[in-house]
């Protein structure tokens, strides 16, 4: 009988055969030939070519015998740990004869051995492979790139930093770029692997993108490779373009170099191509959809072929043995992501409807069995609902369902008002699709009550919300009637639950609630508020008070911060995370204030339909509270959505237009005659003095078509213009908003229409906001251009010497300056008002010297004319690739403005400059310089800010002598900041 230890050994070696042990024995005999005793232990080192070749072949034979069942065995793990040093050292010897063999075995190693086994050895594997990319031997470079691609395809996030460190040390990206640029007549496999490796690196490590898209030589080579007949090469180029487009600056570069990338993308998305090429095209299109520039370019240049390719990608697939092949699922998801371009306004929606998008989406929701049951002779909504309910219960393609809801919501919200059933290929398919999403909404309500919602529930709810409030009366009425039938049994119970939950949320009674759950609650109440049969019930159960209270809580808790990204971020789009960089937070209409939008939408709907109930719905104090709260949100919100619904709400209380901080400031100019240069004369000889520059920007239709002269000019208006209506219109022109009684609104509509003030006309007509419509900003900066020169009555001159190539387009002055307008300057700044209207020497001068450099002066004037601190400093990869001096030059204008805004009492500008400085402060050397600058300007807040940044490095700075340039008082401030930090 065998001993227990013998049994244990046999058990441990189960699955291994005799050949394995033979080859493993040969392996270790070969490895022993290169083992050397060195300080710190034994190390593999061998320079003999024949020995190296023998060892590599032995490793190759050993790996050849390992099956998937054997790959996780402890003996295999131990062997791999011994193989990697020998294989890596051999590859680094740079012997052509052995390098090709070693790199081929490395490819086999990473393909045969599971990642879990090699994970701890990644640095030792990646280093020799990435170092060998500098080789002049094409097969070696190709094989090393192949091995690295295999590694990166399964690299875990916890090893990201280690692998990136190795890639940086070995200058991997530079060598890949060199290899591609010197490609010449190299085989297609070489370009496929090297370009794929470069795109994999760019996708995973955003900081690597700048040196790729900023390399004009490489971009030219890629353009030429895009014409290659080999489809695999073109697919690799598309993948690299997609990775470049994850950087907004890279995306802009691709769009600026002409139509070649977009043309190549469109050709690849055609369904005549292989799936992998189609998917590469969709991946690039998906990257472009994320940015406004990319969307507009695709819609402008390729709207029809884009719609055809997307429809084809969503419909040209088939099931095999009841399952969808992996590459087909990837293709459908890619097409869904690109199809979400319908979530933005544009001319492309009609093309999708013409191509039968409703049928395509329905076939992604229901399987063939249920699709075949669809009959054009369904006699009732009950039959449609039964089919939809049964089809959804089959849970066909569950991963695609959230995308369908998103696309359907986008299509509905951007329909034209005259959209009808005749504009679709199949009205029945559309009705079933609407029924499906309404059932999804009902399911989301049930999940919310059980407190287990998911993203799909939220997207279904949002799609129904957008369909209820669709501009198309057909879609809106169809959705309402369908939803009404589905919700009726539990509707009042649902409403009570929603109101009680939201009331508890606004009171802080409930605990932490997930974003999905809170969104579903608000969306659901907004949907019920859109159903006439239940709106009154919502009102009678204190719906207005509860929503108002919740909106106050949401706006109070929301922090309005500058949306500028300096750090890489993971951008969630289309169900997966993309590592975007250099993307500022686009005004995506909803943004971080999603809950505010849904709350305001529901409240607006209740107010819109309150009618005769208004006196019973709220008191005068509640009305005043609502107006005050909504005004504040409108002025301070970042996203367009909350602003638009605030404007919509205010119109029901006689306030029309778009309140803003700058508008409130400029509006004060209307009450005085200072700097007025035009007189508007009515038919009854009543007149109003106005400022030509403000009218030229805000309402040019009131100005005469002939040129302007410097003397005061009278403009006679039509006899149809009412004096009171004109004053109200001017109130809007100067401040961005107006208050008017109902009897004046009709006159104002006519006047606004003739003056082409479409945004004002929309608010006067109380039109419901259209989803993703940009919010009109109060911006007078166009007055600084050529059209505003004729109204200019003051020159602002910067300090310092004239720039070598500086030239004014309007005059011959050589000193950097701006042609400005006293009316705007005086209204925007009390300091400028005192300076220009004091009666002292400055007020008589045609030129005012401002104690700012040119770049700071431009930003100051832009602030006074728009309330925005533009242009912003470079950010993202552009910032990261500046040297310290370049970064300091970017920051200095904001430091100058920080100091000036303090003395001029421009509090908001002071805060904005402070934010920019904090965002840009990324080195102790810059901080030390800012400490000195702050002290010289007596800006001790700036000194404290920079001192806190240097606090962690105080001892190093002191020992290195870098603090010697500061006097003892400033050094003490840094020391105190360091002590305070340590004490905390």
Short mmCIF file of N, CA and C in Angstrom, two decimals, residues 115 241 264 279 334 390 393 404 491 547 626 745 864 927 979:
data_model
loop_
_atom_site.label_atom_id
_atom_site.label_comp_id
_atom_site.label_asym_id
_atom_site.label_seq_id
_atom_site.Cartn_x
_atom_site.Cartn_y
_atom_site.Cartn_z
N UNK A 115 -3.89 34.98 -17.36
CA UNK A 115 -3.44 36.27 -16.79
C UNK A 115 -3.23 36.19 -15.28
N UNK A 241 -7.70 56.22 -34.31
CA UNK A 241 -8.46 57.47 -34.38
C UNK A 241 -9.46 57.55 -33.22
N UNK A 264 -13.50 57.95 -44.06
CA UNK A 264 -13.07 56.57 -43.79
C UNK A 264 -14.03 55.89 -42.80
N UNK A 279 -17.43 47.61 -36.87
CA UNK A 279 -17.35 47.96 -35.45
C UNK A 279 -16.31 49.05 -35.22
N UNK A 334 -22.56 49.05 -30.58
CA UNK A 334 -21.88 50.19 -31.23
C UNK A 334 -22.86 51.03 -32.02
N UNK A 390 -46.27 40.16 -23.02
CA UNK A 390 -45.77 38.80 -23.18
C UNK A 390 -44.38 38.81 -23.82
N UNK A 393 -41.70 39.94 -21.34
CA UNK A 393 -41.44 38.93 -20.31
C UNK A 393 -40.44 37.88 -20.79
N UNK A 404 -32.47 51.11 -26.19
CA UNK A 404 -33.71 51.35 -26.94
C UNK A 404 -34.53 52.44 -26.27
N UNK A 491 -52.99 53.89 -9.78
CA UNK A 491 -52.53 55.26 -10.00
C UNK A 491 -52.58 56.11 -8.73
N UNK A 547 -43.30 69.84 -4.21
CA UNK A 547 -42.27 70.04 -5.23
C UNK A 547 -41.48 71.31 -4.97
N UNK A 626 -41.96 81.11 -4.40
CA UNK A 626 -41.68 80.36 -5.63
C UNK A 626 -40.92 81.23 -6.62
N UNK A 745 -48.86 91.78 -23.09
CA UNK A 745 -48.14 90.66 -23.71
C UNK A 745 -48.44 90.55 -25.19
N UNK A 864 -16.50 92.10 -18.10
CA UNK A 864 -17.42 93.22 -17.99
C UNK A 864 -18.52 93.17 -19.06
N UNK A 927 4.15 78.08 -6.89
CA UNK A 927 3.59 78.57 -5.64
C UNK A 927 4.52 79.59 -4.99
N UNK A 979 3.33 73.99 9.78
CA UNK A 979 3.03 73.59 11.16
C UNK A 979 1.54 73.30 11.32
#
